[in-house]
Coordinates of C-alpha atoms in Angstrom, one line a residue:
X26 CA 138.9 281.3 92.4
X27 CA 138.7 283.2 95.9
X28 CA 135.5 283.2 97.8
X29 CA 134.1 286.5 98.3
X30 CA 131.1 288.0 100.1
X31 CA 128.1 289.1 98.4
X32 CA 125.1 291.1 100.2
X33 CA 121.8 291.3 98.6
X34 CA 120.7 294.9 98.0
X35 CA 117.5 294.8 98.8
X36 CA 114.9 294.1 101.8
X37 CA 113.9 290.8 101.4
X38 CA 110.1 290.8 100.1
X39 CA 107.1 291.2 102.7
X40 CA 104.6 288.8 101.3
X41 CA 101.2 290.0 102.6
X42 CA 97.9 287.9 103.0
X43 CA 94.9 288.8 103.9
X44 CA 92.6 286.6 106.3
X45 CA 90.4 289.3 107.6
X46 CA 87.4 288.0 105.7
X47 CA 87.0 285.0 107.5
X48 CA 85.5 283.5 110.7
X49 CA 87.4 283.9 114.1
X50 CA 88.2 280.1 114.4
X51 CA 89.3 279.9 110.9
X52 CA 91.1 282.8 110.8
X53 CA 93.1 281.4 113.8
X54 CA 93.4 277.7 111.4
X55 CA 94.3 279.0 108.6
X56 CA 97.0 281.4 110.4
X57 CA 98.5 278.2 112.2
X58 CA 98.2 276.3 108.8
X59 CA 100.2 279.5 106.5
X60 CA 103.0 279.1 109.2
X61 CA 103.2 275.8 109.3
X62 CA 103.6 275.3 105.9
X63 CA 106.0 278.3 105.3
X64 CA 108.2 276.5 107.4
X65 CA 108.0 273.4 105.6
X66 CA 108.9 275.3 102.0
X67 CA 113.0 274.5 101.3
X68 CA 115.4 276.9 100.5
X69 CA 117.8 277.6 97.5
X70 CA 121.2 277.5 99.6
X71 CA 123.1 278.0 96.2
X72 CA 120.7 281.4 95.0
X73 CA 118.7 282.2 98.4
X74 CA 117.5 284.0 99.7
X75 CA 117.7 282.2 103.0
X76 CA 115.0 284.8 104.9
X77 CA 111.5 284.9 103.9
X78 CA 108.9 287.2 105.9
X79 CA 105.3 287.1 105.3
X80 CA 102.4 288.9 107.0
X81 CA 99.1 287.3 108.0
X82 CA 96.5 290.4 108.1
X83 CA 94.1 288.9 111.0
X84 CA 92.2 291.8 111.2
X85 CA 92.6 295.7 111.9
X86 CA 94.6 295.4 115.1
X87 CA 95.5 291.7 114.7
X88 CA 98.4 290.7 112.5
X89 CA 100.8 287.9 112.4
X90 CA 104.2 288.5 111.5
X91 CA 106.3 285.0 110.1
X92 CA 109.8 285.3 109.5
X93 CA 111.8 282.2 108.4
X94 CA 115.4 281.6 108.4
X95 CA 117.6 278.6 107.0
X96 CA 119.3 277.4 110.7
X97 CA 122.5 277.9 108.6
X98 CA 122.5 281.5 109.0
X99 CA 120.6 282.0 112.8
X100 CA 120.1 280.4 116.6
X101 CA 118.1 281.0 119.3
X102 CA 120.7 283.9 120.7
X103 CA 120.5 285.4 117.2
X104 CA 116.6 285.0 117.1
X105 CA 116.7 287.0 120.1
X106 CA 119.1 289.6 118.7
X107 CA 116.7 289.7 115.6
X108 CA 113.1 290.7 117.5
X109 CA 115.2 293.1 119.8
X110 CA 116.2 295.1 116.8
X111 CA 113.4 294.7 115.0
X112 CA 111.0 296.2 117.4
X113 CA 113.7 299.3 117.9
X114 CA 113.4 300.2 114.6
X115 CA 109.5 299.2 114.2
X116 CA 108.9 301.7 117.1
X117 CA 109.2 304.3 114.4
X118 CA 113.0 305.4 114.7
X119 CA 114.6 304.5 111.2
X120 CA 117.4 305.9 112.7
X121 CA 117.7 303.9 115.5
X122 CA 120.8 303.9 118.2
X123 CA 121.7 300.3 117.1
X124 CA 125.2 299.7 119.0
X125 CA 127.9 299.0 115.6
X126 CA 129.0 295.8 114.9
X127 CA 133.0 294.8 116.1
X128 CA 132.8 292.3 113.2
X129 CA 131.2 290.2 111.2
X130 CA 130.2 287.0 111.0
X131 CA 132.8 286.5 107.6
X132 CA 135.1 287.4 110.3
X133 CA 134.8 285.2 113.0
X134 CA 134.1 282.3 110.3
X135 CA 137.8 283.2 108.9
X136 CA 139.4 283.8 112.6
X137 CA 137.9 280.3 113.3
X138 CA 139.0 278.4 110.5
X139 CA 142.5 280.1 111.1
X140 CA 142.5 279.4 115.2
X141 CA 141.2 275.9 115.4
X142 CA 143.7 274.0 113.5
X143 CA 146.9 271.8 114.4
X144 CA 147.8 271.7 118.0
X145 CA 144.7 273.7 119.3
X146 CA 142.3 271.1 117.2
X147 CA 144.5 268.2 117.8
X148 CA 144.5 269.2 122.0
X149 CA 140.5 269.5 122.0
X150 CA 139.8 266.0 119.9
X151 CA 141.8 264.5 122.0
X152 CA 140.2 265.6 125.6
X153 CA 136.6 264.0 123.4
X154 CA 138.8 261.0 122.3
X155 CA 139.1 259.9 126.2
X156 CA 135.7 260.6 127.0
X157 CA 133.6 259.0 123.6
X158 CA 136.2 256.7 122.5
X159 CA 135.4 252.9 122.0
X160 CA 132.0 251.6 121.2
X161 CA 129.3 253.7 121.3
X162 CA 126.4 251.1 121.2
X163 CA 122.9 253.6 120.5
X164 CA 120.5 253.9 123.1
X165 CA 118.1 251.0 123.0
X166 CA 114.6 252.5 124.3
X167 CA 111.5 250.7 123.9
X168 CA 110.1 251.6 120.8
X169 CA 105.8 250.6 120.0
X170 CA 106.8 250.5 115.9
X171 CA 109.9 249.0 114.4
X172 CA 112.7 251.6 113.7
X173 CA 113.4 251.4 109.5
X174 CA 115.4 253.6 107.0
X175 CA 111.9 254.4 105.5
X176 CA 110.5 255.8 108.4
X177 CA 109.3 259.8 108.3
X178 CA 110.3 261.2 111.4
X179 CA 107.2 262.8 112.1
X180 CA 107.1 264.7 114.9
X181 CA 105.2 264.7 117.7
X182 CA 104.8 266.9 121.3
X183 CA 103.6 266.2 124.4
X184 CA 104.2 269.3 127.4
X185 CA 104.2 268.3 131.3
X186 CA 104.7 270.7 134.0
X187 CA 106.1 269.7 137.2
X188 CA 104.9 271.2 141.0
X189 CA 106.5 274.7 142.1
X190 CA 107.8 272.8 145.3
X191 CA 109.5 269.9 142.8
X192 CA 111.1 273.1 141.0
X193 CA 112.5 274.9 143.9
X194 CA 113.5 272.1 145.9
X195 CA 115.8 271.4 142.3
X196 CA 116.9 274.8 142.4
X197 CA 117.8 274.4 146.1
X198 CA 119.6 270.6 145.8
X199 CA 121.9 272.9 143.0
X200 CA 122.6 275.5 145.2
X201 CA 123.7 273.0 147.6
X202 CA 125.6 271.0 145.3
X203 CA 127.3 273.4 143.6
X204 CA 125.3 272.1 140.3
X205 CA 122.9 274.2 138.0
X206 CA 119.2 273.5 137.4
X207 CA 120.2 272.5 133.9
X208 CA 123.0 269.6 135.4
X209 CA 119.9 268.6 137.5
X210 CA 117.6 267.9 135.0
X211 CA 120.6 266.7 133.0
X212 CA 121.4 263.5 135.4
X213 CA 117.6 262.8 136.0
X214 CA 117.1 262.2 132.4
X215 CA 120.3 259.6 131.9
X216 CA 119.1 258.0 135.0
X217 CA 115.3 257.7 133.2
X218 CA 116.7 256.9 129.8
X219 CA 119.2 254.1 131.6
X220 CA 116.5 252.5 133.5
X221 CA 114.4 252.4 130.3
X222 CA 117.0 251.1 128.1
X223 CA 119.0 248.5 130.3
X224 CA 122.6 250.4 129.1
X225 CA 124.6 251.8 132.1
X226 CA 126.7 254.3 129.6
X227 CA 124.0 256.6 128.4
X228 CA 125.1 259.5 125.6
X229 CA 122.4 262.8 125.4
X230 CA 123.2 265.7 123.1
X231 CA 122.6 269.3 124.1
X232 CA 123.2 272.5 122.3
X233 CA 125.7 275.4 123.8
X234 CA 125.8 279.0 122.1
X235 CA 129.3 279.2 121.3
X236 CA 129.5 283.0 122.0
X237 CA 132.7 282.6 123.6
X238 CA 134.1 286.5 123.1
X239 CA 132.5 289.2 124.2
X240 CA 133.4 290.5 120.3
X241 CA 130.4 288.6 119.1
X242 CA 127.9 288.6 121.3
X243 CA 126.0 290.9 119.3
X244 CA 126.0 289.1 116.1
X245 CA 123.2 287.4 114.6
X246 CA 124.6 284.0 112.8
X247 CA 125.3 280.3 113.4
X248 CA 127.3 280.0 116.5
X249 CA 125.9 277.1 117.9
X250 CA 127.5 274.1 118.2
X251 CA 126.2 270.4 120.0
X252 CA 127.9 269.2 122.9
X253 CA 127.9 265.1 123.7
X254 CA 127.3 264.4 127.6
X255 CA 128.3 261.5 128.7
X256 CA 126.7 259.4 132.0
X257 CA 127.9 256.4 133.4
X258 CA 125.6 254.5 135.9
X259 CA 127.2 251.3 135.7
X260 CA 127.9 251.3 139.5
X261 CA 124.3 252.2 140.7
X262 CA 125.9 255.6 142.5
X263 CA 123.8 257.4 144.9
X264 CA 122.1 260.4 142.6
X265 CA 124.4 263.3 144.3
X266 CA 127.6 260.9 143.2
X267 CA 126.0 261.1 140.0
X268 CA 125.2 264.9 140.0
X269 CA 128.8 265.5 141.0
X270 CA 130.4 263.5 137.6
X271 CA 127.7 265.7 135.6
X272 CA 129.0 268.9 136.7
X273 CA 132.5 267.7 136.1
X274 CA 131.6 266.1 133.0
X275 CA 129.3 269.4 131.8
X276 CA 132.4 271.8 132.6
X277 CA 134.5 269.8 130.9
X278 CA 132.2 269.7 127.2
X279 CA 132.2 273.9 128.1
X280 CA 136.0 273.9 128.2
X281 CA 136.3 272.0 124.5
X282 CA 133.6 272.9 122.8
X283 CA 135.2 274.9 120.3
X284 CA 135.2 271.5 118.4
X285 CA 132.2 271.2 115.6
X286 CA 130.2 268.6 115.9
X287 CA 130.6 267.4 112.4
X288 CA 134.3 267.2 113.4
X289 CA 134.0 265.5 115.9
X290 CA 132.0 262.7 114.3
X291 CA 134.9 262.6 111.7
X292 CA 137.1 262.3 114.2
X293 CA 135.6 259.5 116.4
X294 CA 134.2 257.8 113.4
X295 CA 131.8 255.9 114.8
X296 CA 129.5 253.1 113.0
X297 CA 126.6 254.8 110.8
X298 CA 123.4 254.4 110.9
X299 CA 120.9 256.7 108.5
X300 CA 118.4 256.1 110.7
X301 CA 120.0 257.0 113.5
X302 CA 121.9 260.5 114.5
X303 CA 125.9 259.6 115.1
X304 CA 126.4 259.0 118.7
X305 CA 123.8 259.9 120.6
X306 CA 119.7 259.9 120.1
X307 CA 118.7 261.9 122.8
X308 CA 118.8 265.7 122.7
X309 CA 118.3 268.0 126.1
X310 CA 118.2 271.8 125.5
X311 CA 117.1 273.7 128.7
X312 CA 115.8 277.2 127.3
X313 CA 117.0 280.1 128.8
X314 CA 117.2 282.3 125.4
X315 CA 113.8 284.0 126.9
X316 CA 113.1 287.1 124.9
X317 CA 112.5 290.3 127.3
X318 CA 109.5 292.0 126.6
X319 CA 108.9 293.5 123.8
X320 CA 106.9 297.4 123.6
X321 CA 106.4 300.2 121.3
X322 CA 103.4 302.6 122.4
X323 CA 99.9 301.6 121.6
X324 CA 101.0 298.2 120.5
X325 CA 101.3 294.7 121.9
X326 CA 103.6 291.7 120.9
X327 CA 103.1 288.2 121.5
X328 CA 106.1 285.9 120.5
X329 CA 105.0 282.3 118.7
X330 CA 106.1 279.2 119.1
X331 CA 107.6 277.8 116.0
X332 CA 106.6 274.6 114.4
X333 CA 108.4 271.5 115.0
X334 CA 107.7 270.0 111.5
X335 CA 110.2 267.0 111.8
X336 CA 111.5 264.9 114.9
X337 CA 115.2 265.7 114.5
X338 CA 116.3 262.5 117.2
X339 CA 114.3 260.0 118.6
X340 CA 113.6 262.0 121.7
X341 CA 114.0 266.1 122.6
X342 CA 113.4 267.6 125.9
X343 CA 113.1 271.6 126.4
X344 CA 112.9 272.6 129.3
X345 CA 112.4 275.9 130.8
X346 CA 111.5 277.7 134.1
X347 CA 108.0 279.5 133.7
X348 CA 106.6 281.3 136.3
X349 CA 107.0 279.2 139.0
X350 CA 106.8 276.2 137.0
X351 CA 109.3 274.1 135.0
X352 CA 107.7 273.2 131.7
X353 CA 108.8 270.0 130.1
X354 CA 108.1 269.7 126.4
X355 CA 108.9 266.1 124.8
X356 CA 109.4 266.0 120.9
X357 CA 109.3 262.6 120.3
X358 CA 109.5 260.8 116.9
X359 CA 106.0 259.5 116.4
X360 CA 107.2 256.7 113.5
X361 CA 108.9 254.9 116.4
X362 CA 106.9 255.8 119.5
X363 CA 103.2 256.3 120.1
X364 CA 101.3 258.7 122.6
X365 CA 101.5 256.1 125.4
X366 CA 104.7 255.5 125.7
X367 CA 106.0 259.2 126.0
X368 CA 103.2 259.3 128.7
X369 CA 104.9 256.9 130.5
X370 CA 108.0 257.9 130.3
X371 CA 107.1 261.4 131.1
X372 CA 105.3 260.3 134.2
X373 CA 108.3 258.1 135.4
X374 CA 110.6 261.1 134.5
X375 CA 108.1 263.1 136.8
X376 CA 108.1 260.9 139.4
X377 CA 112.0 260.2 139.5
X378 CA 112.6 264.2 140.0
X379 CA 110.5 264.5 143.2
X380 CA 112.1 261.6 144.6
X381 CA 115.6 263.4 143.6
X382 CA 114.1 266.1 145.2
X383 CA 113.0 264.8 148.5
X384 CA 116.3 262.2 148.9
X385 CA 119.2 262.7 146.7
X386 CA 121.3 260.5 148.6
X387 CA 119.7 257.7 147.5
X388 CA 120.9 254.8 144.7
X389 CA 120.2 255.1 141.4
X390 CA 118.2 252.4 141.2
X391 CA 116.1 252.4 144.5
X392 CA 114.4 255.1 142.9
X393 CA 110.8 254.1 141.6
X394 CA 109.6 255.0 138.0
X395 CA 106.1 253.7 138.8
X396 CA 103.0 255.2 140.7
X397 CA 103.2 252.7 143.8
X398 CA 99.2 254.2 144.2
X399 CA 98.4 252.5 140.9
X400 CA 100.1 248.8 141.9
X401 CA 98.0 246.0 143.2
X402 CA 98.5 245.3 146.9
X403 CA 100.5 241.9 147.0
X404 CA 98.3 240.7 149.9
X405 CA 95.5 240.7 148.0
X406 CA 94.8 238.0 145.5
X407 CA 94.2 239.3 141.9
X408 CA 90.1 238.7 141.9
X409 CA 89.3 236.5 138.5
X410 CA 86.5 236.5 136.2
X411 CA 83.7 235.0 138.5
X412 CA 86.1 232.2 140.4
X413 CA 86.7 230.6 136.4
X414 CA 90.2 230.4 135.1
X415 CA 91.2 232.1 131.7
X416 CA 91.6 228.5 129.9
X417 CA 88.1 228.2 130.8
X418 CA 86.7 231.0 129.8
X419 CA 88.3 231.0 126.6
X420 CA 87.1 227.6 125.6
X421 CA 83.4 228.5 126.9
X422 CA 83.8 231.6 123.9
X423 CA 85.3 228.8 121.5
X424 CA 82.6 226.2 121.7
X425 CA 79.8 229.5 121.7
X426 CA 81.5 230.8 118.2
X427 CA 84.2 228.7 116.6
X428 CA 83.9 230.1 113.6
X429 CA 84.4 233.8 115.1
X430 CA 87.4 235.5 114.4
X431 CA 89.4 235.1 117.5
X432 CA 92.7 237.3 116.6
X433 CA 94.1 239.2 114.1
X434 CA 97.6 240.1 112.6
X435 CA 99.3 241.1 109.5
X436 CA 99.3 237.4 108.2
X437 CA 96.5 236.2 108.5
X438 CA 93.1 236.1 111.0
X439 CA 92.1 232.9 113.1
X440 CA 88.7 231.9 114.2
X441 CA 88.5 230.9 117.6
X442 CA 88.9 227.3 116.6
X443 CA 92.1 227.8 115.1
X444 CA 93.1 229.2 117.9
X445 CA 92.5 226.6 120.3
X446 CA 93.7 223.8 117.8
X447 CA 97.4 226.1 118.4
X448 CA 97.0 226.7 122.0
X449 CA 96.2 223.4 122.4
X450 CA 99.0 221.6 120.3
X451 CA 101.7 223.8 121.9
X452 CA 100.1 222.9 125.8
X453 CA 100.5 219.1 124.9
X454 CA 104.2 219.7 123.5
X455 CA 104.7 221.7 126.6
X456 CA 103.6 219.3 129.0
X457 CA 105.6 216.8 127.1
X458 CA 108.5 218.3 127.7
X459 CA 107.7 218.7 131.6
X460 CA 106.2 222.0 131.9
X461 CA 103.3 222.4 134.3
X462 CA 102.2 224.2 137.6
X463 CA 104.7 226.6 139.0
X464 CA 106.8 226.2 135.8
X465 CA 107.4 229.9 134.4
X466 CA 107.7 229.5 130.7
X467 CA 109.3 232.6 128.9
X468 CA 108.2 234.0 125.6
X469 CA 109.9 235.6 123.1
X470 CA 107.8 237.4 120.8
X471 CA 106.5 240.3 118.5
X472 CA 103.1 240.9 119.2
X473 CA 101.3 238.5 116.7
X474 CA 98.6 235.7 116.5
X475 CA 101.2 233.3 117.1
X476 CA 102.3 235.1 120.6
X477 CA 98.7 234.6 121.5
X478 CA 98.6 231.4 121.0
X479 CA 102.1 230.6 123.0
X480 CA 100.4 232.8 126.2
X481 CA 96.7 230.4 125.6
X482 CA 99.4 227.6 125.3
X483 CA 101.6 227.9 128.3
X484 CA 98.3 228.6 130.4
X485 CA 96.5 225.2 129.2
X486 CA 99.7 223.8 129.9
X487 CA 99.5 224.7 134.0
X488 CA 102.6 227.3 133.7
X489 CA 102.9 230.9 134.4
X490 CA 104.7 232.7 131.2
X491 CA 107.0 235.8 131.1
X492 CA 106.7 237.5 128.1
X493 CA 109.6 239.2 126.1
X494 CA 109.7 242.1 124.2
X495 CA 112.4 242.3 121.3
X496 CA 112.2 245.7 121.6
X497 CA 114.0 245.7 124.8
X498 CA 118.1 245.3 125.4
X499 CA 119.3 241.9 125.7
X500 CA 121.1 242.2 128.8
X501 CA 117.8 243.6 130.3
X502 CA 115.6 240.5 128.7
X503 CA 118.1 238.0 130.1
X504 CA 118.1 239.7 133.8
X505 CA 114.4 239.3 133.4
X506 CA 115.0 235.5 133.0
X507 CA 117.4 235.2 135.9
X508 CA 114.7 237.2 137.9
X509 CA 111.5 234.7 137.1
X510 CA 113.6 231.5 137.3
X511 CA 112.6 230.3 134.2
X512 CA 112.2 226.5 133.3
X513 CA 111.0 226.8 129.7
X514 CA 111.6 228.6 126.6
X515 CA 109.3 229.5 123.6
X516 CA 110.7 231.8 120.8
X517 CA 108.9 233.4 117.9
X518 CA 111.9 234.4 116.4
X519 CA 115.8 234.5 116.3
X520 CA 116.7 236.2 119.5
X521 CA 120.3 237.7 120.2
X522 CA 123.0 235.8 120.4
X523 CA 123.6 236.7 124.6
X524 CA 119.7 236.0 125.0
X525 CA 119.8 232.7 123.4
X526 CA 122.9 231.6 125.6
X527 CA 120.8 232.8 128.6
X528 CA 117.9 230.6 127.5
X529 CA 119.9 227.8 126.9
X530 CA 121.4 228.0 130.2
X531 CA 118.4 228.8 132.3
X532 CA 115.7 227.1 130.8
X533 CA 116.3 223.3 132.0
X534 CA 113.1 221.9 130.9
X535 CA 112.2 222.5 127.2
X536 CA 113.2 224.8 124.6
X537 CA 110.8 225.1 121.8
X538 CA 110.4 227.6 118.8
X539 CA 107.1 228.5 116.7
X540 CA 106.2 229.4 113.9
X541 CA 104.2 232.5 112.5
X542 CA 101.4 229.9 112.1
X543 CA 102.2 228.5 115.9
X544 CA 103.7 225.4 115.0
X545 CA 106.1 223.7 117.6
X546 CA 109.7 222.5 116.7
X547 CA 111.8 221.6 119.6
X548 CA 115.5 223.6 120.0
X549 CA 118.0 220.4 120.7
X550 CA 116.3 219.5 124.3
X551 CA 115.0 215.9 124.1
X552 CA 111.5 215.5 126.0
X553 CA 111.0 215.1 129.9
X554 CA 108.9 212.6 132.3
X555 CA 106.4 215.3 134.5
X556 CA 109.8 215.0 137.4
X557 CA 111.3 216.9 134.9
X558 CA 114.0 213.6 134.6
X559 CA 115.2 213.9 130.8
X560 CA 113.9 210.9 129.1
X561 CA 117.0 210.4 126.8
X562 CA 119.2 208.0 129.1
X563 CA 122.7 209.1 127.9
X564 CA 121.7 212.4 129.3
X565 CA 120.4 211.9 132.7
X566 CA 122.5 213.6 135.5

């Protein structure tokens, strides 16, 4: 009835496999393909054992060594810990002046359980309680595929490297500051994940190494534990304000975080969501673990990267100083995002740290996510296709083909005379309901026939639309609308319930909604004369 320890005798089995035979390249293949799919085997937590090592004979003087651990046993410290001793004793000393373990990890696990109760707990959940209590809405980034408790979370990984001069001019902002590279980098991203998401309380996750005493330092085991950092932007601060609350923010998380994570979710209890991590999405992890170099006479080591076989939160970003470069390596989860977007982002990301760099005293928001090179000069008038207008030219393609397929979706595909019959049925009930030039009609929409049909429709109409994305927060969609000064109103489907009352409020005109097949029903506005006069007398004003 008492739980004991029990160590396994023996070595765990080297599992040898020989490669040799084959060609260079697929020696190399079929090397990447064994580790990757080592990593992907499960373990038996209840029987183990929870190490397996296999070696990968490339060829005389070539081998591959694969070690894999359950996380529940190991970190990145420990990893570190294992290849240093490793290699001591590989060098040919069985005997090796290994320094003796203070404790084990049995110990500290008991010594925790025993120290982190009551008052102590209680004083720790409740510095968290002030800083993560209320609602923690999750971060609403733009996503290419819609987010679903069936999606995979495969991963996906895309590496940028930033300018020596960005990198030191970082390192040199800290210094002034009083802020490390890490609280830097930190602040950039909730700035770039704010931006992107509309929300001015931004939550990112980072991992800390929880070798507190000096005791343990030498252990290998799971000490790791995930911190929740908190930024607020509401008040559009200038970055070093920003950088400031980090640091205090960052010191703060270092002082509690004794607490486990799982604990902490317990405690704070927020609402669930299984396709979601608990309160945050968005994990930072700034890699300083580096292991030294590693030597034994006549041999040389080369440390691998291991696979990243599933996208653990929506977004990861390692960082670590190279040379005299700072790598950036995005994981991304490639069921909700595709390569694009995580270009983008990267590039803004990019683009927001030189600008940190060069002016930190700026506002938030005056900095630029975009490449001004790449924007249109707004003197110049956008050239169009030979002097004709798009209505034009896409009713010269519809009397050349009307039987073509014009556009495609999951429902069905229209020829280009289905089209126009829906382009042209939603102009008319545009124009009757006042819309015409310099109107801006806004569109609410999946990407889908139908949306094409709305943008065909507004344009034969003699309006300019703005097209919304569900994907994106509602309180950015509806500062979108107060932006373009919008007159009309065409949605594809139910929009949120702040959206709609933005709509309703804003779009004075005509509110209409379509169907998946593009047909027009009108949302309780009666029709207008072309003064845009509401025809239904008991409501002029």
């Amino acid at each position: 009835g008492r739980p004991r320890l029990m160590v396994e005798a023996r070595s765990p089995a080297l599992a040898r496999i020989e490669l040799g035979r084959l060609s260079e390249v697929d020696r190399q293949g079929e090397a990447d393909r064994l580790r990757t799919s080592e990593a992907a085997r499960p373990f038996d937590l209840a029987r183990g054992p929870l190490l397996r090592t296999v070696l990968l004979h490339l060829g005389p003087a070539e081998h591959v060594f694969v070690a894999t651990f359950h996380h529940i046993i190991t970190d990145g410290w420990s990893t570190a810990i294992f290849l240093r001793e490793l290699v001591d004793l590989y060098a040919g000393d069985q005997d090796a002046n290994l320094p003796p373990l203070p404790v084990q990890y049995g110990d500290y696990a008991a010594w925790q359980r025993r120290w982190l109760t009551g008052e102590v707990l209680e004083g720790h959940l409740a510095w968290w309680r002030r800083r993560l209590g209320g609602d923690l809405p999750p971060l609403a980034l733009p996503t290419d595929r819609p987010r679903s408790s069936g999606h995979d979370f495969r991963s996906a990984r895309l590496t940028q490297r930033l300018p020596a001069a960005t990198a030191e001019a970082l390192v040199a902002l800290g210094q002034d500051r009083g802020a490390t590279l890490f609280m830097i980098l930190l602040a950039a991203l909730q700035v770039l994940l704010g931006r992107w998401s509309g929300q001015s309380r931004v939550l990112v996750g980072t991992p800390i190494a929880g070798r507190t005493r000096q005791e343990i330092e030498g252990l290998i085991g799971f000490f790791i534990n995930t911190l929740v950092l908190r930024g607020d932007l509401g008040d559009d601060p200038p970055f070093e304000d920003l950088l400031a609350r980090t640091r205090d923010e960052a010191l703060g998380a270092y002082a509690h975080q004794d607490v486990p994570f799982e604990k902490l979710v317990a405690a704070l209890d927020p609402d669930r969501d299984l396709d979601r991590t608990p309160l945050f999405q968005v994990f930072f992890n700034l890699l300083n673990l580096g292991v030294e170099r590693l030597e034994v006479e006549g041999l040389a080591f080369e440390v691998l990267p291991a696979a990243e076989l599933a996208a653990k939160f929506d977004l990861t970003l390692y960082a670590a100083e190279v040379a005299d470069e700072l790598r950036l390596d995005w994981v991304y989860n490639a069921s909700l995002f595709s390569h694009q977007r995580i270009v983008a982002l990267t590039e803004s990301y990019g683009r927001l740290l030189q600008q940190i760099a060069a002016a930190p005293g700026r506002r938030i928001q005056s900095y630029s996510l975009r490449d001004e090179a790449l924007l249109p000069d707004p003197r110049r008038a956008l050239p169009r296709h030979g002097g004709t207008p798009l209505g034009e030219l896409f009713h010269a393609n519809v009397r050349r083909g009307p039987n073509r397929p014009a556009v495609t979706d999951e429902r069905a595909t229209w020829t280009y005379r289905d089209l126009a019959e829906r382009s042209g049925g939603i102009a008319r009930a545009l124009q009757r309901h006042g819309v015409g030039r310099e109107r801006v009609v806004a569109i609410y929409g999946e990407r889908s026939a139908a949306l094409v049909a709305a943008i065909l429709g507004v344009v034969e109409a003699g309006g300019a639309f703005l097209l919304l994305d569900p994907a994106y927060p509602a309180a950015r969609l509806v500062d979108c609308l107060k932006r373009a000064g919008i007159h009309g109103w065409l949605q594809l489907s139910e929009p949120p319930a702040e959206l709609e009352a933005a709509a309703r409020e804003l779009a004075s005109i005509c509110r209409l909604a379509l169907s998946p097949e593009a047909e027009v029903s009108p949302l309780d506005t009666p029709p207008v004369d072309r003064d845009g006069v509401r025809t239904d007398r008991d409501e002029v004003q």
